[in-house]
PDB file of C-alpha atoms and ligand atoms in Angstrom:
ATOM      1  CA  MET A  19      32.701 -26.158 -24.639  1.00 42.00           C
ATOM      2  CA  LEU A  20      33.881 -22.306 -23.870  1.00 45.00           C
ATOM      3  CA  SER A  21      32.060 -19.301 -25.506  1.00 52.00           C
ATOM      4  CA  PRO A  22      32.403 -15.917 -24.907  1.00 52.00           C
ATOM      5  CA  LYS A  23      29.150 -16.403 -23.080  1.00 59.00           C
ATOM      6  CA  GLY A  24      30.204 -19.229 -20.523  1.00 65.00           C
ATOM      7  CA  LEU A  25      29.978 -22.570 -20.420  1.00 62.00           C
ATOM      8  CA  LEU A  26      27.566 -24.611 -22.864  1.00 66.00           C
ATOM      9  CA  TYR A  27      25.359 -27.186 -21.573  1.00 62.00           C
ATOM     10  CA  LYS A  28      23.435 -29.897 -23.417  1.00 63.00           C
ATOM     11  CA  GLN A  29      20.138 -29.372 -21.781  1.00 62.00           C
ATOM     12  CA  PRO A  30      17.367 -32.347 -22.449  1.00 56.00           C
ATOM     13  CA  ASN A  31      13.947 -30.430 -23.702  1.00 48.00           C
ATOM     14  CA  ILE A  32      10.463 -32.189 -23.585  1.00 44.00           C
ATOM     15  CA  LEU A  33      11.038 -33.477 -27.236  1.00 46.00           C
ATOM     16  CA  GLY A  34      13.768 -35.324 -26.954  1.00 50.00           C
ATOM     17  CA  GLY A  35      16.517 -32.516 -28.663  1.00 54.00           C
ATOM     18  CA  GLN A  36      19.060 -30.773 -27.360  1.00 55.00           C
ATOM     19  CA  THR A  37      19.503 -26.751 -26.953  1.00 63.00           C
ATOM     20  CA  ASP A  38      22.814 -25.072 -26.011  1.00 79.00           C
ATOM     21  CA  VAL A  39      22.718 -22.562 -22.511  1.00 89.00           C
ATOM     22  CA  ALA A  40      25.168 -21.648 -21.177  1.00 92.00           C
ATOM     23  CA  THR A  41      25.106 -23.115 -17.012  1.00 95.00           C
ATOM     24  CA  VAL A  42      28.236 -21.549 -15.959  1.00 96.00           C
ATOM     25  CA  THR A  43      29.310 -18.162 -16.258  1.00 96.00           C
ATOM     26  CA  PRO A  44      33.060 -17.269 -17.234  1.00 96.00           C
ATOM     27  CA  TRP A  45      33.780 -16.560 -13.267  1.00 97.00           C
ATOM     28  CA  LEU A  46      32.269 -20.162 -11.994  1.00 97.00           C
ATOM     29  CA  ALA A  47      28.788 -18.605 -10.969  1.00 98.00           C
ATOM     30  CA  PRO A  48      26.008 -21.080 -12.154  1.00 97.00           C
ATOM     31  CA  ILE A  49      23.197 -19.740 -14.434  1.00 97.00           C
ATOM     32  CA  VAL A  50      20.173 -21.923 -12.960  1.00 97.00           C
ATOM     33  CA  TRP A  51      18.373 -23.530 -15.853  1.00 97.00           C
ATOM     34  CA  GLU A  52      15.093 -26.035 -15.828  1.00 96.00           C
ATOM     35  CA  GLY A  53      17.463 -29.478 -16.177  1.00 94.00           C
ATOM     36  CA  THR A  54      20.404 -28.330 -14.119  1.00 94.00           C
ATOM     37  CA  PHE A  55      19.221 -29.116 -10.685  1.00 96.00           C
ATOM     38  CA  GLU A  56      17.044 -31.527  -8.631  1.00 96.00           C
ATOM     39  CA  PRO A  57      14.383 -28.927  -6.619  1.00 95.00           C
ATOM     40  CA  THR A  58      13.597 -31.299  -4.240  1.00 94.00           C
ATOM     41  CA  LEU A  59      16.963 -31.973  -2.816  1.00 96.00           C
ATOM     42  CA  ILE A  60      17.958 -28.322  -3.296  1.00 97.00           C
ATOM     43  CA  ASP A  61      14.930 -27.415  -0.766  1.00 94.00           C
ATOM     44  CA  THR A  62      15.519 -30.045   1.804  1.00 95.00           C
ATOM     45  CA  ILE A  63      19.344 -29.333   2.335  1.00 96.00           C
ATOM     46  CA  TYR A  64      18.186 -25.522   3.199  1.00 97.00           C
ATOM     47  CA  LYS A  65      15.246 -26.283   5.001  1.00 95.00           C
ATOM     48  CA  GLN A  66      17.464 -27.673   7.505  1.00 96.00           C
ATOM     49  CA  GLN A  67      18.584 -24.181   7.450  1.00 97.00           C
ATOM     50  CA  ASN A  68      15.206 -22.723   8.978  1.00 95.00           C
ATOM     51  CA  LEU A  69      15.735 -19.633   6.538  1.00 98.00           C
ATOM     52  CA  THR A  70      13.599 -16.954   5.781  1.00 98.00           C
ATOM     53  CA  ILE A  71      13.517 -14.883   2.855  1.00 98.00           C
ATOM     54  CA  ALA A  72      12.605 -11.485   2.976  1.00 98.00           C
ATOM     55  CA  THR A  73      10.839  -9.994   0.000  1.00 98.00           C
ATOM     56  CA  THR A  74      10.795  -5.957  -0.750  1.00 98.00           C
ATOM     57  CA  VAL A  75       8.074  -5.465  -3.174  1.00 98.00           C
ATOM     58  CA  PHE A  76       6.875  -1.637  -4.192  1.00 97.00           C
ATOM     59  CA  ALA A  77       3.346  -0.606  -5.085  1.00 97.00           C
ATOM     60  CA  VAL A  78       3.243   3.250  -5.265  1.00 96.00           C
ATOM     61  CA  GLY A  79       0.359   4.738  -7.288  1.00 95.00           C
ATOM     62  CA  LYS A  80      -1.726   2.754  -9.279  1.00 95.00           C
ATOM     63  CA  TYR A  81       0.949   0.050  -9.035  1.00 96.00           C
ATOM     64  CA  VAL A  82      -1.249  -1.181  -6.049  1.00 97.00           C
ATOM     65  CA  ARG A  83      -3.531  -3.353  -8.528  1.00 97.00           C
ATOM     66  CA  PHE A  84      -0.704  -5.358  -8.979  1.00 98.00           C
ATOM     67  CA  LEU A  85      -0.117  -6.321  -5.728  1.00 98.00           C
ATOM     68  CA  LYS A  86      -3.201  -9.168  -5.795  1.00 98.00           C
ATOM     69  CA  ASP A  87      -2.063 -11.269  -8.506  1.00 98.00           C
ATOM     70  CA  PHE A  88       1.787 -11.034  -7.169  1.00 98.00           C
ATOM     71  CA  LEU A  89       1.180 -12.367  -4.046  1.00 98.00           C
ATOM     72  CA  GLN A  90      -1.745 -15.130  -5.125  1.00 98.00           C
ATOM     73  CA  THR A  91       0.624 -16.271  -7.370  1.00 98.00           C
ATOM     74  CA  ALA A  92       3.756 -15.799  -4.932  1.00 98.00           C
ATOM     75  CA  GLU A  93       1.194 -17.834  -2.444  1.00 98.00           C
ATOM     76  CA  LYS A  94       1.557 -20.796  -5.305  1.00 98.00           C
ATOM     77  CA  HIS A  95       4.759 -21.076  -6.377  1.00 98.00           C
ATOM     78  CA  TYR A  96       7.611 -18.497  -4.500  1.00 98.00           C
ATOM     79  CA  PHE A  97       9.387 -20.138  -1.693  1.00 98.00           C
ATOM     80  CA  LEU A  98       6.794 -22.993  -0.717  1.00 98.00           C
ATOM     81  CA  GLY A  99       7.513 -24.233   2.454  1.00 97.00           C
ATOM     82  CA  PHE A 100       9.827 -21.698   3.811  1.00 98.00           C
ATOM     83  CA  CYS A 101       9.359 -18.822   5.738  1.00 98.00           C
ATOM     84  CA  VAL A 102       8.694 -15.734   3.766  1.00 98.00           C
ATOM     85  CA  HIS A 103       8.715 -12.417   5.064  1.00 98.00           C
ATOM     86  CA  TYR A 104       6.665  -9.968   2.412  1.00 98.00           C
ATOM     87  CA  TYR A 105       7.700  -5.717   3.369  1.00 98.00           C
ATOM     88  CA  ILE A 106       5.764  -4.079   0.687  1.00 98.00           C
ATOM     89  CA  PHE A 107       6.172  -0.487   0.452  1.00 98.00           C
ATOM     90  CA  THR A 108       3.569   1.727  -0.004  1.00 97.00           C
ATOM     91  CA  ASP A 109       1.813   4.875  -0.548  1.00 97.00           C
ATOM     92  CA  GLN A 110      -1.753   2.872   0.364  1.00 97.00           C
ATOM     93  CA  PRO A 111      -1.437   0.664   2.952  1.00 98.00           C
ATOM     94  CA  GLU A 112      -4.910   0.043   3.319  1.00 98.00           C
ATOM     95  CA  ALA A 113      -5.623  -0.845  -0.132  1.00 98.00           C
ATOM     96  CA  ILE A 114      -3.265  -4.290   0.178  1.00 98.00           C
ATOM     97  CA  PRO A 115      -5.325  -6.585  -0.699  1.00 98.00           C
ATOM     98  CA  ALA A 116      -6.136  -9.313   2.010  1.00 97.00           C
ATOM     99  CA  VAL A 117      -4.487 -12.823   0.345  1.00 98.00           C
ATOM    100  CA  THR A 118      -4.102 -15.323   2.611  1.00 98.00           C
ATOM    101  CA  LEU A 119      -0.800 -16.744   3.414  1.00 98.00           C
ATOM    102  CA  ALA A 120       0.775 -19.925   4.617  1.00 98.00           C
ATOM    103  CA  PRO A 121       1.772 -20.459   7.676  1.00 96.00           C
ATOM    104  CA  ASN A 122       4.900 -18.996   8.718  1.00 95.00           C
ATOM    105  CA  ARG A 123       4.414 -16.363   5.942  1.00 98.00           C
ATOM    106  CA  THR A 124       4.037 -13.245   6.962  1.00 98.00           C
ATOM    107  CA  LEU A 125       3.256  -9.559   5.121  1.00 98.00           C
ATOM    108  CA  THR A 126       4.380  -5.771   6.476  1.00 98.00           C
ATOM    109  CA  PRO A 127       3.469  -2.677   5.408  1.00 98.00           C
ATOM    110  CA  VAL A 128       5.614  -0.069   4.988  1.00 98.00           C
ATOM    111  CA  LYS A 129       4.202   3.572   4.388  1.00 98.00           C
ATOM    112  CA  ILE A 130       6.361   5.489   1.960  1.00 96.00           C
ATOM    113  CA  PRO A 131       4.944   8.872   0.096  1.00 95.00           C
ATOM    114  CA  SER A 132       3.677   8.947  -3.723  1.00 93.00           C
ATOM    115  CA  SER A 133       4.853  10.543  -5.627  1.00 90.00           C
ATOM    116  CA  ASN A 134       4.419  12.424  -9.175  1.00 88.00           C
ATOM    117  CA  ARG A 135       7.880  11.059 -11.112  1.00 90.00           C
ATOM    118  CA  TRP A 136       7.866   7.084 -11.743  1.00 88.00           C
ATOM    119  CA  GLN A 137      11.300   7.645 -12.154  1.00 86.00           C
ATOM    120  CA  GLU A 138      11.812   8.765  -8.881  1.00 85.00           C
ATOM    121  CA  ILE A 139       9.873   5.745  -8.007  1.00 89.00           C
ATOM    122  CA  THR A 140      12.148   3.231  -9.236  1.00 85.00           C
ATOM    123  CA  LEU A 141      15.503   5.432  -8.259  1.00 84.00           C
ATOM    124  CA  ARG A 142      14.492   5.511  -4.636  1.00 91.00           C
ATOM    125  CA  ARG A 143      14.243   1.825  -4.609  1.00 95.00           C
ATOM    126  CA  MET A 144      18.118   1.581  -3.864  1.00 96.00           C
ATOM    127  CA  GLU A 145      17.554   3.798  -0.717  1.00 96.00           C
ATOM    128  CA  ARG A 146      14.933   2.217   0.606  1.00 97.00           C
ATOM    129  CA  LEU A 147      16.082  -1.020   0.402  1.00 97.00           C
ATOM    130  CA  GLN A 148      19.546  -0.214   2.123  1.00 97.00           C
ATOM    131  CA  GLU A 149      17.744   1.369   4.652  1.00 97.00           C
ATOM    132  CA  ILE A 150      15.359  -1.162   5.376  1.00 98.00           C
ATOM    133  CA  ILE A 151      18.146  -3.918   5.479  1.00 98.00           C
ATOM    134  CA  LYS A 152      19.975  -1.852   8.295  1.00 97.00           C
ATOM    135  CA  SER A 153      17.274  -0.683  10.051  1.00 97.00           C
ATOM    136  CA  ARG A 154      15.426  -4.143  10.624  1.00 96.00           C
ATOM    137  CA  LEU A 155      16.531  -7.055   8.157  1.00 98.00           C
ATOM    138  CA  MET A 156      19.941  -7.915   8.939  1.00 96.00           C
ATOM    139  CA  SER A 157      18.393  -9.319  12.564  1.00 95.00           C
ATOM    140  CA  GLU A 158      14.846 -10.682  10.878  1.00 96.00           C
ATOM    141  CA  ALA A 159      16.156 -12.494   7.774  1.00 98.00           C
ATOM    142  CA  ASP A 160      18.690 -14.757   5.958  1.00 98.00           C
ATOM    143  CA  TYR A 161      17.914 -14.088   2.357  1.00 98.00           C
ATOM    144  CA  ILE A 162      16.496 -11.315   0.237  1.00 98.00           C
ATOM    145  CA  PHE A 163      14.575 -10.659  -3.031  1.00 98.00           C
ATOM    146  CA  SER A 164      13.620  -6.959  -4.148  1.00 98.00           C
ATOM    147  CA  LEU A 165      11.120  -7.740  -7.117  1.00 98.00           C
ATOM    148  CA  ASP A 166       8.723  -5.478  -9.635  1.00 98.00           C
ATOM    149  CA  VAL A 167       5.139  -5.776  -8.551  1.00 98.00           C
ATOM    150  CA  ASP A 168       3.551  -5.623 -12.431  1.00 98.00           C
ATOM    151  CA  THR A 169       4.321  -9.669 -12.371  1.00 98.00           C
ATOM    152  CA  LYS A 170       2.988 -12.599 -11.740  1.00 98.00           C
ATOM    153  CA  PHE A 171       4.360 -16.374 -10.706  1.00 98.00           C
ATOM    154  CA  TYR A 172       3.748 -19.111 -13.099  1.00 98.00           C
ATOM    155  CA  GLY A 173       5.930 -21.863 -12.196  1.00 98.00           C
ATOM    156  CA  PRO A 174       8.342 -23.137  -8.625  1.00 98.00           C
ATOM    157  CA  TRP A 175      10.821 -20.915  -7.924  1.00 98.00           C
ATOM    158  CA  GLY A 176      12.866 -22.391  -4.838  1.00 98.00           C
ATOM    159  CA  ALA A 177      16.083 -23.025  -3.090  1.00 98.00           C
ATOM    160  CA  GLU A 178      17.934 -23.044  -6.400  1.00 98.00           C
ATOM    161  CA  THR A 179      18.024 -19.631  -6.354  1.00 98.00           C
ATOM    162  CA  LEU A 180      19.488 -18.634  -2.947  1.00 98.00           C
ATOM    163  CA  GLY A 181      23.289 -17.071  -3.631  1.00 98.00           C
ATOM    164  CA  ARG A 182      25.351 -14.690  -2.051  1.00 98.00           C
ATOM    165  CA  LEU A 183      24.718 -11.937  -4.606  1.00 98.00           C
ATOM    166  CA  VAL A 184      21.863 -12.892  -7.491  1.00 99.00           C
ATOM    167  CA  ALA A 185      20.838 -11.197 -10.689  1.00 98.00           C
ATOM    168  CA  VAL A 186      18.740 -12.909 -13.403  1.00 98.00           C
ATOM    169  CA  LEU A 187      19.785 -12.221 -17.041  1.00 98.00           C
ATOM    170  CA  HIS A 188      17.050  -9.402 -19.458  1.00 98.00           C
ATOM    171  CA  PRO A 189      14.692 -11.723 -21.012  1.00 98.00           C
ATOM    172  CA  GLY A 190      15.277  -9.052 -23.757  1.00 97.00           C
ATOM    173  CA  TYR A 191      18.983  -9.314 -23.916  1.00 97.00           C
ATOM    174  CA  TYR A 192      19.962 -13.156 -23.313  1.00 95.00           C
ATOM    175  CA  THR A 193      20.804 -13.641 -26.748  1.00 93.00           C
ATOM    176  CA  THR A 194      21.956 -10.289 -27.426  1.00 92.00           C
ATOM    177  CA  GLY A 195      25.868  -9.631 -28.175  1.00 92.00           C
ATOM    178  CA  ARG A 196      27.057  -6.692 -25.416  1.00 93.00           C
ATOM    179  CA  GLN A 197      27.458  -4.262 -27.940  1.00 93.00           C
ATOM    180  CA  ARG A 198      23.846  -4.475 -28.264  1.00 95.00           C
ATOM    181  CA  PHE A 199      23.497  -3.900 -24.305  1.00 97.00           C
ATOM    182  CA  PRO A 200      21.337  -1.084 -23.109  1.00 98.00           C
ATOM    183  CA  TYR A 201      24.083   0.204 -20.616  1.00 98.00           C
ATOM    184  CA  GLU A 202      24.608   3.653 -19.783  1.00 98.00           C
ATOM    185  CA  ARG A 203      27.134   4.865 -22.471  1.00 98.00           C
ATOM    186  CA  ARG A 204      27.501   8.432 -21.450  1.00 98.00           C
ATOM    187  CA  PRO A 205      30.749   8.782 -19.775  1.00 98.00           C
ATOM    188  CA  GLN A 206      29.511  11.477 -17.565  1.00 98.00           C
ATOM    189  CA  SER A 207      27.124   9.256 -15.443  1.00 98.00           C
ATOM    190  CA  GLN A 208      27.998   6.645 -12.643  1.00 98.00           C
ATOM    191  CA  ALA A 209      26.524   3.989 -14.525  1.00 98.00           C
ATOM    192  CA  TYR A 210      28.827   4.457 -17.778  1.00 98.00           C
ATOM    193  CA  ILE A 211      29.779   0.899 -19.064  1.00 98.00           C
ATOM    194  CA  PRO A 212      32.648   1.882 -22.395  1.00 96.00           C
ATOM    195  CA  ALA A 213      31.801  -0.300 -25.394  1.00 95.00           C
ATOM    196  CA  GLY A 214      33.338  -4.086 -25.466  1.00 94.00           C
ATOM    197  CA  GLU A 215      32.665  -4.370 -21.270  1.00 96.00           C
ATOM    198  CA  GLY A 216      30.171  -6.295 -19.919  1.00 97.00           C
ATOM    199  CA  ASP A 217      29.385  -9.493 -19.258  1.00 97.00           C
ATOM    200  CA  TYR A 218      25.538  -9.738 -19.596  1.00 98.00           C
ATOM    201  CA  TYR A 219      22.533  -7.567 -19.049  1.00 98.00           C
ATOM    202  CA  TYR A 220      20.799  -7.774 -16.041  1.00 98.00           C
ATOM    203  CA  GLY A 221      17.265  -6.545 -14.941  1.00 98.00           C
ATOM    204  CA  GLY A 222      16.190  -4.404 -12.054  1.00 98.00           C
ATOM    205  CA  ALA A 223      12.869  -6.768 -11.427  1.00 98.00           C
ATOM    206  CA  VAL A 224      14.541  -9.496  -9.418  1.00 98.00           C
ATOM    207  CA  ILE A 225      17.662  -8.501  -6.632  1.00 98.00           C
ATOM    208  CA  GLY A 226      18.472 -11.009  -4.158  1.00 98.00           C
ATOM    209  CA  GLY A 227      21.612 -12.771  -1.919  1.00 98.00           C
ATOM    210  CA  HIS A 228      22.276 -12.253   1.663  1.00 98.00           C
ATOM    211  CA  LEU A 229      21.574  -9.324   3.379  1.00 98.00           C
ATOM    212  CA  GLU A 230      24.884  -8.129   3.557  1.00 98.00           C
ATOM    213  CA  ASP A 231      25.693  -8.486  -0.087  1.00 98.00           C
ATOM    214  CA  VAL A 232      22.490  -7.131  -0.952  1.00 98.00           C
ATOM    215  CA  TYR A 233      23.283  -3.943   1.743  1.00 98.00           C
ATOM    216  CA  ARG A 234      26.577  -3.137  -0.251  1.00 98.00           C
ATOM    217  CA  LEU A 235      24.662  -3.447  -3.578  1.00 98.00           C
ATOM    218  CA  ALA A 236      21.862  -0.852  -2.454  1.00 98.00           C
ATOM    219  CA  LYS A 237      24.143   1.403  -0.605  1.00 97.00           C
ATOM    220  CA  THR A 238      26.951   1.791  -3.796  1.00 98.00           C
ATOM    221  CA  CYS A 239      24.173   1.657  -6.148  1.00 97.00           C
ATOM    222  CA  LYS A 240      22.241   4.279  -3.829  1.00 96.00           C
ATOM    223  CA  GLU A 241      25.796   6.356  -3.770  1.00 97.00           C
ATOM    224  CA  GLN A 242      26.273   6.318  -7.268  1.00 97.00           C
ATOM    225  CA  LEU A 243      23.022   7.284  -8.253  1.00 96.00           C
ATOM    226  CA  ASP A 244      23.193  10.612  -6.041  1.00 95.00           C
ATOM    227  CA  ILE A 245      25.944  11.514  -7.806  1.00 97.00           C
ATOM    228  CA  ASP A 246      24.379  11.355 -10.719  1.00 97.00           C
ATOM    229  CA  ALA A 247      21.825  13.819  -9.676  1.00 95.00           C
ATOM    230  CA  SER A 248      24.018  16.033  -8.544  1.00 96.00           C
ATOM    231  CA  LYS A 249      25.050  16.362 -12.027  1.00 97.00           C
ATOM    232  CA  SER A 250      22.094  16.359 -13.229  1.00 96.00           C
ATOM    233  CA  ILE A 251      22.122  12.806 -15.653  1.00 97.00           C
ATOM    234  CA  GLU A 252      19.772  10.260 -15.067  1.00 95.00           C
ATOM    235  CA  ALA A 253      21.059   6.842 -16.529  1.00 96.00           C
ATOM    236  CA  ALA A 254      19.191   5.533 -19.493  1.00 96.00           C
ATOM    237  CA  TRP A 255      17.317   2.388 -17.633  1.00 96.00           C
ATOM    238  CA  GLN A 256      17.415   4.581 -14.534  1.00 94.00           C
ATOM    239  CA  GLU A 257      18.882   2.233 -11.430  1.00 95.00           C
ATOM    240  CA  GLU A 258      18.603  -1.010 -13.711  1.00 97.00           C
ATOM    241  CA  SER A 259      21.628   0.792 -15.491  1.00 98.00           C
ATOM    242  CA  HIS A 260      23.476   1.299 -11.925  1.00 98.00           C
ATOM    243  CA  LEU A 261      22.773  -2.526 -11.268  1.00 98.00           C
ATOM    244  CA  ASN A 262      24.506  -3.112 -14.318  1.00 98.00           C
ATOM    245  CA  LYS A 263      27.910  -1.263 -13.698  1.00 98.00           C
ATOM    246  CA  TYR A 264      27.608  -2.915 -10.062  1.00 98.00           C
ATOM    247  CA  PHE A 265      27.609  -6.144 -11.245  1.00 98.00           C
ATOM    248  CA  LEU A 266      30.484  -5.366 -13.804  1.00 98.00           C
ATOM    249  CA  TYR A 267      32.851  -5.425 -10.943  1.00 97.00           C
ATOM    250  CA  ASN A 268      30.750  -7.533  -8.008  1.00 98.00           C
ATOM    251  CA  LYS A 269      30.163 -10.472 -10.256  1.00 98.00           C
ATOM    252  CA  PRO A 270      26.729 -12.031  -8.868  1.00 98.00           C
ATOM    253  CA  THR A 271      28.051 -15.553  -7.363  1.00 98.00           C
ATOM    254  CA  LYS A 272      24.608 -16.995  -8.912  1.00 98.00           C
ATOM    255  CA  VAL A 273      22.637 -15.818 -11.894  1.00 98.00           C
ATOM    256  CA  LEU A 274      18.992 -16.496 -13.135  1.00 98.00           C
ATOM    257  CA  SER A 275      17.559 -17.419 -16.310  1.00 98.00           C
ATOM    258  CA  PRO A 276      15.144 -15.844 -17.710  1.00 98.00           C
ATOM    259  CA  GLU A 277      13.041 -18.111 -16.568  1.00 98.00           C
ATOM    260  CA  TYR A 278      12.594 -15.965 -13.365  1.00 98.00           C
ATOM    261  CA  LEU A 279      12.391 -13.202 -15.259  1.00 98.00           C
ATOM    262  CA  TRP A 280       9.964 -13.187 -18.300  1.00 98.00           C
ATOM    263  CA  GLN A 281       7.680 -10.746 -19.619  1.00 98.00           C
ATOM    264  CA  ASP A 282       4.050 -12.179 -20.813  1.00 98.00           C
ATOM    265  CA  PHE A 283       4.361 -10.354 -24.669  1.00 97.00           C
ATOM    266  CA  LYS A 284       7.261 -12.500 -25.157  1.00 96.00           C
ATOM    267  CA  PRO A 285       6.253 -15.906 -27.036  1.00 94.00           C
ATOM    268  CA  LYS A 286       8.315 -18.698 -25.103  1.00 92.00           C
ATOM    269  CA  THR A 287      11.536 -19.349 -26.974  1.00 94.00           C
ATOM    270  CA  LYS A 288      13.037 -23.086 -27.311  1.00 91.00           C
ATOM    271  CA  GLU A 289      15.120 -22.170 -24.392  1.00 92.00           C
ATOM    272  CA  VAL A 290      13.113 -21.868 -21.930  1.00 95.00           C
ATOM    273  CA  LYS A 291      10.998 -24.677 -20.475  1.00 93.00           C
ATOM    274  CA  VAL A 292       9.451 -23.212 -17.870  1.00 96.00           C
ATOM    275  CA  ILE A 293       8.274 -19.698 -17.051  1.00 98.00           C
ATOM    276  CA  ARG A 294       8.274 -19.033 -13.541  1.00 98.00           C
ATOM    277  CA  PHE A 295       8.216 -15.170 -13.242  1.00 98.00           C
ATOM    278  CA  SER A 296       6.933 -13.216 -15.452  1.00 98.00           C
ATOM    279  CA  GLN A 297       6.170  -9.268 -15.946  1.00 98.00           C
ATOM    280  CA  ILE A 298       2.422  -8.686 -17.194  1.00 98.00           C
ATOM    281  CA  ILE A 299       1.425  -6.653 -20.171  1.00 97.00           C
ATOM    282  CA  LYS A 300       0.718  -3.134 -18.674  1.00 91.00           C
ATOM    283  CA  ASN A 301      -0.667  -0.177 -19.942  1.00 91.00           C
ATOM    284  CA  TYR A 302       2.615   2.517 -19.053  1.00 92.00           C
ATOM    285  CA  ALA A 303       0.681   5.554 -19.888  1.00 91.00           C
ATOM    286  CA  GLU A 304      -2.047   4.603 -17.868  1.00 90.00           C
ATOM    287  CA  VAL A 305      -0.591   3.191 -15.110  1.00 92.00           C
ATOM    288  CA  ARG A 306       2.278   5.854 -14.436  1.00 89.00           C
ATOM    289  CA  PRO A 307       1.688   8.723 -12.639  1.00 91.00           C
ATOM    290  CA  ASN A 308       4.117  10.647 -15.715  1.00 90.00           C
ATOM    291  CA  PRO A 309       5.136   9.831 -19.333  1.00 86.00           C
TER     292      PRO A 309
HETATM  293  C1  UD2 B   6      12.515  -1.883 -16.120  1.00 84.86           C
HETATM  294  C2  UD2 B   6      12.496  -3.404 -15.156  1.00 84.86           C
HETATM  295  C3  UD2 B   6      12.262  -2.523 -13.434  1.00 84.86           C
HETATM  296  C4  UD2 B   6      13.601  -1.402 -13.347  1.00 84.86           C
HETATM  297  C5  UD2 B   6      12.543  -0.255 -14.357  1.00 84.86           C
HETATM  298  C6  UD2 B   6      13.899   1.157 -14.535  1.00 84.86           C
HETATM  299  C7  UD2 B   6      12.624  -5.380 -15.668  1.00 84.86           C
HETATM  300  C8  UD2 B   6      11.319  -6.386 -16.196  1.00 84.86           C
HETATM  301  N1  UD2 B   6      11.899  -3.999 -15.169  1.00 84.86           N
HETATM  302  O1  UD2 B   6      11.049  -2.031 -15.987  1.00 84.86           O
HETATM  303  O2  UD2 B   6      13.137  -3.448 -12.671  1.00 84.86           O
HETATM  304  O3  UD2 B   6      14.644  -1.706 -13.744  1.00 84.86           O
HETATM  305  O4  UD2 B   6      12.438  -1.097 -15.959  1.00 84.86           O
HETATM  306  O5  UD2 B   6      12.967   2.062 -15.561  1.00 84.86           O
HETATM  307  O6  UD2 B   6      13.949  -5.320 -15.824  1.00 84.86           O
HETATM  308  N2  UD2 B   6       6.754   1.069  -9.650  1.00 84.86           N
HETATM  309  C9  UD2 B   6       5.580   1.606  -8.749  1.00 84.86           C
HETATM  310  N3  UD2 B   6       4.586   3.014  -8.946  1.00 84.86           N
HETATM  311  C10 UD2 B   6       4.811   3.269  -9.875  1.00 84.86           C
HETATM  312  C11 UD2 B   6       6.469   2.908 -10.770  1.00 84.86           C
HETATM  313  C12 UD2 B   6       7.004   2.095 -10.779  1.00 84.86           C
HETATM  314  O7  UD2 B   6       5.086   0.783  -7.784  1.00 84.86           O
HETATM  315  O8  UD2 B   6       4.600   4.136 -10.571  1.00 84.86           O
HETATM  316  C13 UD2 B   6       7.469   0.406  -9.225  1.00 84.86           C
HETATM  317  C14 UD2 B   6       7.219  -0.896  -9.262  1.00 84.86           C
HETATM  318  O9  UD2 B   6       7.632  -2.094  -8.118  1.00 84.86           O
HETATM  319  C15 UD2 B   6       7.245  -1.460 -10.068  1.00 84.86           C
HETATM  320  C16 UD2 B   6       8.961  -0.964 -10.586  1.00 84.86           C
HETATM  321  O10 UD2 B   6       8.741   0.265  -9.766  1.00 84.86           O
HETATM  322  O11 UD2 B   6       7.523  -2.931 -10.443  1.00 84.86           O
HETATM  323  C17 UD2 B   6       9.359  -0.987 -11.910  1.00 84.86           C
HETATM  324  O12 UD2 B   6       9.022   0.373 -12.662  1.00 84.86           O
HETATM  325  P1  UD2 B   6       8.737  -0.632 -13.789  1.00 84.86           P
HETATM  326  O13 UD2 B   6       7.578  -1.424 -13.569  1.00 84.86           O
HETATM  327  O14 UD2 B   6       7.154   1.058 -14.545  1.00 84.86           O
HETATM  328  O15 UD2 B   6       9.393  -0.389 -14.833  1.00 84.86           O
HETATM  329  P2  UD2 B   6       9.769  -1.551 -16.363  1.00 84.86           P
HETATM  330  O16 UD2 B   6       8.596  -2.040 -16.390  1.00 84.86           O
HETATM  331  O17 UD2 B   6      10.217   0.350 -17.199  1.00 84.86           O
END
């Protein structure tokens, strides 16, 4: 059945009932939900390619405290058996916790300046992503994921998430009509999306894909952010707003369901069978350098 949100598929659930979720977008990109793929088979196919997955994470200021849980839980659930190279962008490399990594997994600290504005930290991620992909990742990795650090892995995250350009459905808006998406609505911003347009609302906490595709995304978003900055305008949800604009005109080839970006404060819903990755509860006023 075709709905404005894509093709509906009857997903069997643990109670033996059925839940309708869209499993393919209107442009035929898969939407990855538990029950729609065979993880062992997919991992076996991709493992033959001897891939390296670069994983960039920002931990600036008090956010270094989130690294330990992030890394420890990633080592339990994230691309197990694959070569994973974490690149930790931080102002305090000495504060990166000593977490034991499995063989074939490495961690490189990347020192960056601190900032007294959290918006500056999230906004500049695109620029830094673009720089590191160009300067070293093209020759060091095959795929990349850029992930928020105030998160934990609770369930398996494997090769089913790989694709040329990978987005995640924001857990707050996957059941919401597009008129309620918190897109940037001021035409003065490069992130502007007019009412009536837009496919989904994507979360900024997970961006993935081939190096070249993510490079193009980061470069474009950085350019759009610079234009906004020159006009002293900051989009409603910083780089997440620009990301949503980018994905409107450059459709993701794979969309991850909210299993891949949940929020700890949200009770599990009937569609979500497995929470794989989730934003932890944090005291914004306490962890951010400014209100
Ligand atoms: C949302 C998005 C986030 C980003 C942000 C933009 C989700 C779940 N999260 O989260 O991806 O788009 O909105 O406003 O979609 N950071 C630091 N130090 C700081 C502040 C931020 O290292 O002082 C880094 C860190 O990696 C963090 C990320 O920036 O995970 C995003 O910042 P946030 O978690 O404070 O943003 P939040 O919760 O508003």
